[in-house]
Short mmCIF file of C-alpha atoms and ligand atoms in Angstrom, two decimals:
data_model
loop_
_atom_site.label_atom_id
_atom_site.label_comp_id
_atom_site.label_asym_id
_atom_site.label_seq_id
_atom_site.Cartn_x
_atom_site.Cartn_y
_atom_site.Cartn_z
CA UNK M 1 0.00 0.00 0.00
CA UNK M 2 1.29 3.47 -0.85
CA UNK M 3 2.07 6.04 1.82
CA UNK M 4 0.17 9.28 1.41
CA UNK M 5 3.37 10.97 0.21
CA UNK M 6 3.83 8.34 -2.50
CA UNK M 7 0.18 8.57 -3.49
CA UNK M 8 0.43 12.37 -3.76
CA UNK M 9 3.52 11.98 -5.92
CA UNK M 10 1.60 9.65 -8.25
CA UNK M 11 -1.19 12.19 -8.54
CA UNK M 12 1.28 14.94 -9.36
CA UNK M 13 3.00 12.83 -12.04
CA UNK M 14 -0.23 11.68 -13.68
CA UNK M 15 -1.83 15.15 -13.55
CA UNK M 16 1.30 16.66 -15.11
CA UNK M 17 1.29 14.09 -17.92
CA UNK M 18 -2.46 14.45 -18.58
CA UNK M 19 -3.01 18.15 -18.07
CA UNK M 20 -5.79 19.29 -20.40
CA UNK M 21 -5.26 22.40 -22.48
CA UNK M 22 -6.80 25.21 -20.50
CA UNK M 23 -8.81 28.06 -21.93
CA UNK M 24 -7.64 31.59 -21.26
CA UNK M 25 -9.88 34.35 -19.90
CA UNK M 26 -9.32 38.08 -19.52
CA UNK M 27 -10.08 39.60 -16.10
CA UNK M 28 -9.89 42.90 -14.24
CA UNK M 29 -7.42 42.85 -11.35
CA UNK M 30 -10.20 42.91 -8.75
CA UNK M 31 -11.72 39.76 -10.27
CA UNK M 32 -8.66 37.53 -10.52
CA UNK M 33 -7.51 37.05 -6.95
CA UNK M 34 -6.42 33.42 -6.51
CA UNK M 35 -6.36 32.79 -10.26
CA UNK M 36 -3.38 31.58 -12.29
CA UNK M 37 -1.69 33.99 -14.69
CA UNK M 38 -1.72 32.86 -18.32
CA UNK M 39 0.73 35.40 -19.77
CA UNK M 40 3.95 37.22 -18.95
CA UNK M 41 3.92 40.54 -17.15
CA UNK M 42 6.95 42.78 -17.65
CA UNK M 43 8.13 46.02 -16.05
CA UNK M 44 6.91 48.95 -18.18
CA UNK M 45 9.73 51.16 -16.84
CA UNK M 46 12.49 51.00 -14.26
CA UNK M 47 11.42 50.31 -10.65
CA UNK M 48 11.78 52.51 -8.83
CA UNK M 49 11.41 54.88 -11.81
CA UNK M 50 13.72 57.41 -10.09
CA UNK M 51 16.18 57.42 -7.16
CA UNK M 52 13.60 57.35 -4.38
CA UNK M 53 13.93 58.78 -0.90
CA UNK M 54 12.72 56.36 1.75
CA UNK M 55 12.72 58.99 4.50
CA UNK M 56 11.54 62.46 5.31
CA UNK M 57 14.75 64.42 5.69
CA UNK M 58 17.41 66.16 3.61
CA UNK M 59 18.88 65.15 0.27
CA UNK M 60 22.61 65.69 0.61
CA UNK M 61 25.99 64.87 -0.85
CA UNK M 62 27.40 62.28 1.51
CA UNK M 63 30.91 63.73 1.04
CA UNK M 64 29.71 66.89 2.74
CA UNK M 65 29.13 65.09 6.01
CA UNK M 66 32.58 63.66 6.67
CA UNK M 67 32.60 65.67 9.85
CA UNK M 68 29.48 66.19 11.92
CA UNK M 69 27.73 68.15 13.18
CA UNK M 70 27.71 70.10 9.93
CA UNK M 71 25.66 73.09 8.91
CA UNK M 72 24.14 72.91 5.41
CA UNK M 73 22.34 75.51 3.33
CA UNK M 74 18.74 74.45 2.45
CA UNK M 75 18.12 75.34 -1.21
CA UNK M 76 14.48 74.28 -1.37
CA UNK M 77 12.14 71.36 -0.88
CA UNK M 78 11.11 68.32 -2.89
CA UNK M 79 7.68 66.83 -2.31
CA UNK M 80 6.62 63.35 -3.41
CA UNK M 81 5.49 63.48 -7.02
CA UNK M 82 6.97 66.92 -7.59
CA UNK M 83 10.15 68.51 -8.87
CA UNK M 84 12.24 70.85 -6.73
CA UNK M 85 10.54 73.88 -5.28
CA UNK M 86 13.45 76.30 -4.80
CA UNK M 87 13.45 78.47 -1.73
CA UNK M 88 14.90 81.29 -3.86
CA UNK M 89 14.04 81.37 -7.59
CA UNK M 90 17.76 81.83 -8.35
CA UNK M 91 18.64 78.42 -6.91
CA UNK M 92 16.52 76.43 -9.40
CA UNK M 93 19.38 75.93 -11.84
CA UNK M 94 21.22 74.00 -9.14
CA UNK M 95 18.89 71.05 -9.56
CA UNK M 96 20.31 70.53 -13.03
CA UNK M 97 23.94 71.33 -12.25
CA UNK M 98 24.07 69.74 -8.83
CA UNK M 99 24.95 71.41 -5.65
CA UNK M 100 27.89 71.78 -3.32
CA UNK M 101 28.67 69.49 -0.38
CA UNK M 102 27.44 72.17 2.01
CA UNK M 103 24.03 72.50 0.36
CA UNK M 104 20.95 70.28 0.54
CA UNK M 105 17.22 70.03 -0.22
CA UNK M 106 14.54 69.15 2.23
CA UNK M 107 12.96 65.97 0.83
CA UNK M 108 9.87 63.88 1.58
CA UNK M 109 9.40 60.12 1.57
CA UNK M 110 8.71 58.90 -1.96
CA UNK M 111 10.22 61.95 -3.65
CA UNK M 112 12.93 61.74 -6.32
CA UNK M 113 16.49 62.72 -5.45
CA UNK M 114 17.90 65.78 -7.21
CA UNK M 115 21.02 65.63 -9.38
CA UNK M 116 24.20 64.95 -7.42
CA UNK M 117 22.46 64.16 -4.16
CA UNK M 118 23.62 60.71 -3.18
CA UNK M 119 22.01 60.14 0.22
CA UNK M 120 19.20 61.28 2.47
CA UNK M 121 19.73 62.26 6.08
CA UNK M 122 16.66 61.47 8.04
CA UNK M 123 14.83 64.28 9.75
CA UNK M 124 15.46 62.74 13.20
CA UNK M 125 19.24 63.24 12.73
CA UNK M 126 18.91 66.95 11.95
CA UNK M 127 18.00 70.22 13.60
CA UNK M 128 16.54 72.98 11.47
CA UNK M 129 18.31 76.23 12.33
CA UNK M 130 16.14 78.55 10.24
CA UNK M 131 14.56 79.01 6.82
CA UNK M 132 17.76 78.35 4.94
CA UNK M 133 19.96 76.22 7.14
CA UNK M 134 19.95 72.89 8.91
CA UNK M 135 22.38 71.18 11.24
CA UNK M 136 23.10 67.52 10.49
CA UNK M 137 24.19 65.56 13.54
CA UNK M 138 25.05 62.21 12.01
CA UNK M 139 27.10 61.22 8.98
CA UNK M 140 25.37 59.36 6.19
CA UNK M 141 26.65 56.59 3.92
CA UNK M 142 26.54 56.78 0.13
CA UNK M 143 22.93 56.07 -1.04
CA UNK M 144 21.68 55.67 2.51
CA UNK M 145 17.87 56.05 2.71
CA UNK M 146 17.63 55.91 -1.08
CA UNK M 147 16.37 53.12 -3.34
CA UNK M 148 18.18 53.56 -6.63
CA UNK M 149 16.36 53.75 -9.91
CA UNK M 150 15.99 50.31 -11.49
CA UNK M 151 17.26 48.42 -8.44
CA UNK M 152 13.99 46.49 -8.00
CA UNK M 153 13.46 45.84 -11.71
CA UNK M 154 14.66 47.19 -15.03
CA UNK M 155 12.28 48.24 -17.79
CA UNK M 156 11.38 45.14 -19.81
CA UNK M 157 12.25 42.62 -17.07
CA UNK M 158 9.68 39.79 -16.97
CA UNK M 159 8.35 39.89 -13.41
CA UNK M 160 5.55 37.29 -13.55
CA UNK M 161 5.23 34.30 -15.83
CA UNK M 162 2.37 32.01 -16.84
CA UNK M 163 1.57 29.76 -13.89
CA UNK M 164 2.01 32.50 -11.28
CA UNK M 165 -0.66 32.38 -8.60
CA UNK M 166 -2.25 35.80 -8.22
CA UNK M 167 -2.33 36.68 -4.55
CA UNK M 168 -2.29 40.22 -3.19
CA UNK M 169 1.40 40.92 -3.85
CA UNK M 170 1.17 39.70 -7.45
CA UNK M 171 -1.94 41.83 -7.99
CA UNK M 172 -0.12 44.84 -6.54
CA UNK M 173 2.76 44.20 -8.93
CA UNK M 174 0.39 44.00 -11.91
CA UNK M 175 -1.17 47.27 -10.76
CA UNK M 176 2.27 48.85 -10.39
CA UNK M 177 3.23 48.02 -13.97
CA UNK M 178 -0.08 49.33 -15.30
CA UNK M 179 -1.87 46.07 -16.10
CA UNK M 180 -5.52 46.77 -15.25
CA UNK M 181 -6.58 43.55 -17.02
CA UNK M 182 -4.71 40.27 -17.35
CA UNK M 183 -5.10 36.88 -18.97
CA UNK M 184 -5.72 34.01 -16.54
CA UNK M 185 -6.37 30.33 -17.09
CA UNK M 186 -9.96 29.14 -16.90
CA UNK M 187 -10.56 27.21 -13.68
CA UNK M 188 -10.51 23.45 -14.13
CA UNK M 189 -14.08 22.12 -14.02
CA UNK M 190 -14.49 19.38 -11.47
CA UNK M 191 -17.56 17.16 -11.62
CA UNK M 192 -18.72 15.99 -8.18
CA UNK M 193 -20.69 12.78 -7.95
CA UNK M 194 -21.85 11.32 -4.67
CA UNK M 195 -23.02 7.73 -4.52
CA UNK M 196 -25.11 5.75 -2.09
CA UNK M 197 -28.63 4.36 -1.86
CA UNK M 198 -29.06 5.94 1.57
CA UNK M 199 -28.19 9.48 0.45
CA UNK M 200 -30.89 12.12 -0.13
CA UNK M 201 -30.41 15.73 -1.22
CA UNK M 202 -30.17 18.49 1.35
CA UNK M 203 -33.63 19.87 0.63
CA UNK M 204 -35.32 16.45 0.82
CA UNK M 205 -36.74 14.95 4.00
CA UNK M 206 -34.59 11.95 4.94
CA UNK M 207 -36.29 8.74 6.00
CA UNK M 208 -35.28 7.34 9.39
CA UNK M 209 -32.34 5.41 7.91
CA UNK M 210 -31.34 7.90 5.26
CA UNK M 211 -28.74 10.67 5.46
CA UNK M 212 -28.44 13.99 3.67
CA UNK M 213 -25.82 14.53 1.00
CA UNK M 214 -23.18 16.61 2.74
CA UNK M 215 -20.26 15.40 0.63
CA UNK M 216 -21.34 17.18 -2.52
CA UNK M 217 -21.48 20.39 -0.51
CA UNK M 218 -18.09 19.97 1.20
CA UNK M 219 -16.46 18.82 -2.04
CA UNK M 220 -17.82 21.79 -3.99
CA UNK M 221 -16.44 24.09 -1.29
CA UNK M 222 -13.06 22.37 -1.36
CA UNK M 223 -12.94 22.56 -5.17
CA UNK M 224 -13.63 26.29 -4.97
CA UNK M 225 -11.02 26.83 -2.24
CA UNK M 226 -8.50 24.88 -4.32
CA UNK M 227 -9.06 27.10 -7.37
CA UNK M 228 -11.37 24.85 -9.37
CA UNK M 229 -14.91 25.29 -10.64
CA UNK M 230 -17.26 22.76 -9.04
CA UNK M 231 -19.82 21.03 -11.21
CA UNK M 232 -22.07 19.28 -8.69
CA UNK M 233 -24.02 16.38 -10.15
CA UNK M 234 -26.86 14.40 -8.59
CA UNK M 235 -26.40 11.49 -6.19
CA UNK M 236 -26.09 8.13 -7.91
CA UNK M 237 -27.58 4.99 -6.37
CA UNK M 238 -25.46 1.89 -5.80
CA UNK M 239 -26.49 0.30 -9.09
CA UNK M 240 -24.11 -0.39 -11.92
CA UNK M 241 -26.19 0.93 -14.77
CA UNK M 242 -27.05 4.22 -13.15
CA UNK M 243 -23.57 4.67 -11.77
CA UNK M 244 -22.13 4.19 -15.22
CA UNK M 245 -24.43 6.81 -16.69
CA UNK M 246 -23.54 9.24 -13.93
CA UNK M 247 -19.82 8.68 -14.50
CA UNK M 248 -20.32 9.25 -18.23
CA UNK M 249 -21.83 12.63 -17.41
CA UNK M 250 -19.00 13.44 -14.99
CA UNK M 251 -16.32 12.64 -17.55
CA UNK M 252 -17.31 15.67 -19.61
CA UNK M 253 -15.64 17.88 -16.97
CA UNK M 254 -11.83 18.27 -16.63
CA UNK M 255 -11.76 15.92 -13.64
CA UNK M 256 -14.25 13.76 -11.74
CA UNK M 257 -14.46 13.33 -7.97
CA UNK M 258 -16.75 10.64 -6.60
CA UNK M 259 -17.64 10.05 -2.98
CA UNK M 260 -18.63 6.71 -1.53
CA UNK M 261 -18.73 3.25 -2.97
CA UNK M 262 -15.00 2.50 -2.91
CA UNK M 263 -14.79 0.23 0.16
CA UNK M 264 -15.05 -3.54 0.36
CA UNK M 265 -18.83 -3.78 0.66
CA UNK M 266 -21.05 -5.76 -1.68
CA UNK M 267 -22.53 -2.51 -3.04
CA UNK M 268 -19.29 -0.57 -3.37
CA UNK M 269 -19.30 -0.49 -7.16
CA UNK M 270 -17.33 2.58 -8.17
CA UNK M 271 -14.04 0.82 -8.92
CA UNK M 272 -15.74 -2.05 -10.72
CA UNK M 273 -17.78 0.26 -12.97
CA UNK M 274 -14.79 2.49 -13.70
CA UNK M 275 -12.74 -0.56 -14.61
CA UNK M 276 -15.44 -1.74 -17.01
CA UNK M 277 -15.36 1.71 -18.57
CA UNK M 278 -11.65 1.26 -19.27
CA UNK M 279 -10.14 3.14 -16.33
CA UNK M 280 -6.50 2.66 -15.40
CA UNK M 281 -5.77 2.89 -11.65
CA UNK M 282 -2.66 4.26 -10.00
CA UNK M 283 -3.73 3.40 -6.48
CA UNK M 284 -6.84 1.97 -4.86
CA UNK M 285 -5.73 2.22 -1.24
CA UNK M 286 -3.45 4.51 0.75
CA UNK M 287 -1.94 3.85 4.19
CA UNK M 288 -3.96 6.55 5.95
CA UNK M 289 -6.86 6.84 8.34
CA UNK M 290 -9.35 8.17 7.60
CA UNK M 291 -9.39 7.64 3.85
CA UNK M 292 -7.68 4.28 3.28
CA UNK M 293 -9.87 3.08 0.35
CA UNK M 294 -9.17 6.20 -1.78
CA UNK M 295 -8.91 5.42 -5.49
CA UNK M 296 -7.14 7.39 -8.19
CA UNK M 297 -7.16 6.64 -11.89
CA UNK M 298 -7.54 7.86 -15.43
CA UNK M 299 -10.68 7.19 -17.42
CA UNK M 300 -10.72 8.40 -21.04
CA UNK M 301 -7.77 10.59 -20.23
CA UNK M 302 -9.62 12.34 -17.38
CA UNK M 303 -8.41 12.23 -13.78
CA UNK M 304 -10.86 10.36 -11.58
CA UNK M 305 -10.79 10.28 -7.79
CA UNK M 306 -12.95 7.82 -5.88
CA UNK M 307 -13.00 9.12 -2.33
CA UNK M 308 -14.46 7.14 0.57
CA UNK M 309 -17.92 8.38 1.52
CA UNK M 310 -17.50 9.04 5.21
CA UNK M 311 -17.53 12.83 5.31
CA UNK M 312 -14.21 13.35 7.10
CA UNK M 313 -12.54 10.73 4.90
CA UNK M 314 -13.82 12.57 1.85
CA UNK M 315 -12.46 15.87 3.15
CA UNK M 316 -9.03 14.53 4.16
CA UNK M 317 -8.46 12.61 0.94
CA UNK M 318 -9.51 15.63 -1.10
CA UNK M 319 -6.92 17.79 0.66
CA UNK M 320 -4.19 15.18 0.26
CA UNK M 321 -4.79 14.04 -3.31
CA UNK M 322 -7.20 16.24 -5.24
CA UNK M 323 -5.72 19.63 -4.29
CA UNK M 324 -2.31 18.96 -5.93
CA UNK M 325 -4.10 17.72 -9.06
CA UNK M 326 -6.20 20.90 -9.24
CA UNK M 327 -3.07 23.04 -8.89
CA UNK M 328 -1.60 21.34 -11.94
CA UNK M 329 -4.84 21.22 -13.94
CA UNK M 330 -5.23 24.91 -13.18
CA UNK M 331 -1.90 25.72 -14.83
CA UNK M 332 0.24 26.20 -11.70
CA UNK M 333 2.92 24.14 -9.96
CA UNK M 334 1.51 21.99 -7.15
CA UNK M 335 1.84 23.54 -3.71
CA UNK M 336 3.45 21.54 -0.94
CA UNK M 337 1.28 20.21 1.85
CA UNK M 338 1.44 23.09 4.37
CA UNK M 339 2.21 21.11 7.51
CA UNK M 340 3.99 22.67 10.47
CA UNK M 341 5.20 21.54 13.87
CA UNK M 342 3.30 22.02 17.10
CA UNK M 343 3.92 20.73 20.60
CA UNK M 344 1.62 17.96 21.77
CA UNK M 345 -0.56 19.07 24.68
CA UNK M 346 -1.26 15.44 25.61
CA UNK M 347 0.14 12.07 24.58
CA UNK M 348 -1.27 10.47 21.44
CA UNK M 349 -1.48 6.82 20.64
CA UNK M 350 -2.83 5.04 17.59
CA UNK M 351 -2.89 1.31 16.95
CA UNK M 352 -3.43 0.79 13.23
CA UNK M 353 -0.20 0.94 11.22
CA UNK M 354 -1.44 3.84 9.10
CA UNK M 355 -0.76 7.58 9.07
CA UNK M 356 -3.58 9.18 11.02
CA UNK M 357 -5.17 12.58 10.42
CA UNK M 358 -6.97 13.46 13.64
CA UNK M 359 -9.21 16.48 14.23
CA UNK M 360 -7.20 18.82 16.43
CA UNK M 361 -7.10 22.30 17.88
CA UNK M 362 -3.92 24.39 17.60
CA UNK M 363 -3.33 27.34 19.93
CA UNK M 364 -0.49 29.80 20.38
CA UNK M 365 -1.35 31.04 23.86
CA UNK M 366 2.01 29.96 25.33
CA UNK M 367 3.99 31.66 22.55
CA UNK M 368 4.49 28.46 20.58
CA UNK M 369 2.11 26.25 18.66
CA UNK M 370 0.45 23.66 20.89
CA UNK M 371 -1.83 21.01 19.39
CA UNK M 372 -4.53 19.01 21.13
CA UNK M 373 -6.31 16.03 19.66
CA UNK M 374 -10.10 16.47 19.90
CA UNK M 375 -12.55 13.76 20.87
CA UNK M 376 -14.43 12.35 17.88
CA UNK M 377 -16.49 9.40 16.79
CA UNK M 378 -14.44 8.61 13.71
CA UNK M 379 -14.65 9.59 10.09
CA UNK M 380 -18.40 10.25 10.02
CA UNK M 381 -18.13 12.92 12.72
CA UNK M 382 -18.57 16.27 11.01
CA UNK M 383 -19.56 17.83 14.34
CA UNK M 384 -16.09 17.17 15.78
CA UNK M 385 -14.39 18.48 12.66
CA UNK M 386 -16.10 21.85 12.95
CA UNK M 387 -14.41 22.22 16.37
CA UNK M 388 -11.00 21.58 14.82
CA UNK M 389 -8.79 24.09 13.05
CA UNK M 390 -6.26 21.45 11.99
CA UNK M 391 -5.46 17.78 11.64
CA UNK M 392 -2.84 16.24 13.90
CA UNK M 393 -0.73 13.94 11.75
CA UNK M 394 0.37 10.77 13.53
CA UNK M 395 2.76 9.01 11.17
CA UNK M 396 2.70 5.33 10.49
CA UNK M 397 6.37 5.18 11.53
CA UNK M 398 5.67 6.41 15.06
CA UNK M 399 2.22 5.78 16.43
CA UNK M 400 2.91 6.76 20.06
CA UNK M 401 4.01 10.20 21.16
CA UNK M 402 4.44 11.59 24.67
CA UNK M 403 3.14 15.05 25.57
CA UNK M 404 5.56 17.90 24.79
CA UNK M 405 6.99 16.45 21.56
CA UNK M 406 6.82 18.34 18.26
CA UNK M 407 4.23 16.76 16.02
CA UNK M 408 3.14 17.53 12.45
CA UNK M 409 -0.03 19.49 11.97
CA UNK M 410 -1.99 20.08 8.75
CA UNK M 411 -4.14 23.22 8.92
CA UNK M 412 -7.73 23.01 7.86
CA UNK M 413 -7.66 25.13 4.73
CA UNK M 414 -8.49 28.73 5.53
CA UNK M 415 -8.85 28.14 9.29
CA UNK M 416 -5.28 28.95 10.39
P1 AMP F 501 -19.22 4.43 1.62
O1 AMP F 501 -17.87 5.00 1.36
O2 AMP F 501 -20.12 4.48 0.45
O3 AMP F 501 -19.10 3.04 2.21
O4 AMP F 501 -19.91 5.33 2.73
C1 AMP F 501 -19.31 5.44 3.99
C2 AMP F 501 -20.19 6.25 4.91
O5 AMP F 501 -20.30 7.58 4.40
C3 AMP F 501 -21.59 5.75 5.04
O6 AMP F 501 -21.97 5.88 6.41
C4 AMP F 501 -22.39 6.67 4.15
O7 AMP F 501 -23.72 6.76 4.56
C5 AMP F 501 -21.65 7.96 4.28
N1 AMP F 501 -21.83 8.76 3.07
C6 AMP F 501 -21.71 8.32 1.82
N2 AMP F 501 -21.97 9.29 0.94
C7 AMP F 501 -22.28 10.40 1.66
C8 AMP F 501 -22.66 11.72 1.31
N3 AMP F 501 -22.75 12.11 0.04
N4 AMP F 501 -22.88 12.61 2.31
C9 AMP F 501 -22.77 12.21 3.59
N5 AMP F 501 -22.42 10.97 3.98
C10 AMP F 501 -22.18 10.06 3.03
MG1 MG F 502 -21.91 3.76 -0.09
#
């Protein structure tokens, strides 16, 4: 049986080899947060476009401050976005020709340095003596408090490439270089098909032994959070003919995710029907709990995931195996599983030789991450999962941990 890391790796390889060609859409910056860039974005000019002061203070020649305190003549001021405003009209020419080591301009944060200034003394290190003179109390190094023109990027430099994920910094960069609209890849369409004779839709009244279809809802949410476009289908009964028809419908999307019907039961038909439809499987079990019977294959060149139907199993296996596939299908590199270490608040002990993903609460009240396993009734317990902000990962290789050790934690997406 594959470990979950091996199974993820399979998914990544197969998704990379069978990535469908994605359509490209044009979007305004405000509409494309979280989307994947489908074109290059280059610097339209140097960044910064001018030698930029990072402080309120005085633009000086650093060679004039070899000895401090020094008294400098103030020729004028430079506001952000503006050229020099000379104190005396006669001093304007100095901006072009430069100025002497004993002269300076008052300058504001974000303003451009005048010719021959090569540093900014910050206001806090000066004392204004009057209209036209200032005392500088500290020396300043060459280009101190200045970001030089072109030091962040040169005009024409490619700053973002196809496949870049557009989060707030990337959107700010696109705004900075004047791209109000950009091309992004269309989201991969993911058909969601729940199975089970006992399952009724959310707006139906369940009989005493029936349950409502929560998996289609959680899966659609997970698809959206992972950057895909959910295509929720109906619930299919545990009957071969109807299941086959439902799968046919699902295969028109870019990928198909099924829930339920992949265990060992007499009516768990998903794998059988997929096989009859010509599917090739890359795994049909993973050494994890919950989620051991998870199935991954290709059917008519489409990725198909058969996730176990217990709601928490469905959620965990989606995070482990479907998310990396959606990254790749969406036109981006797959993101690593964002686990981190937290100290165990209490000992943990598991018996089955599987890697366990247990509902857990992480807190930082003591200044470091502390994780506590939460009580739950197993993989059908959605109630317990809503109290958790993470999964505590108990690896197959070490099933017993004393309190105080650093354990792996997988955040619940969006909750930490
Ligand atoms: P299965 O994987 O089909 O053996 O189902 C395992 C458990 O998950 C059973 O208790 C099912 O009733 C439950 N289950 C299956 N599908 C869903 C669904 N769509 N929503 C909520 N629970 C489900
Ligand atoms: Mg079932």
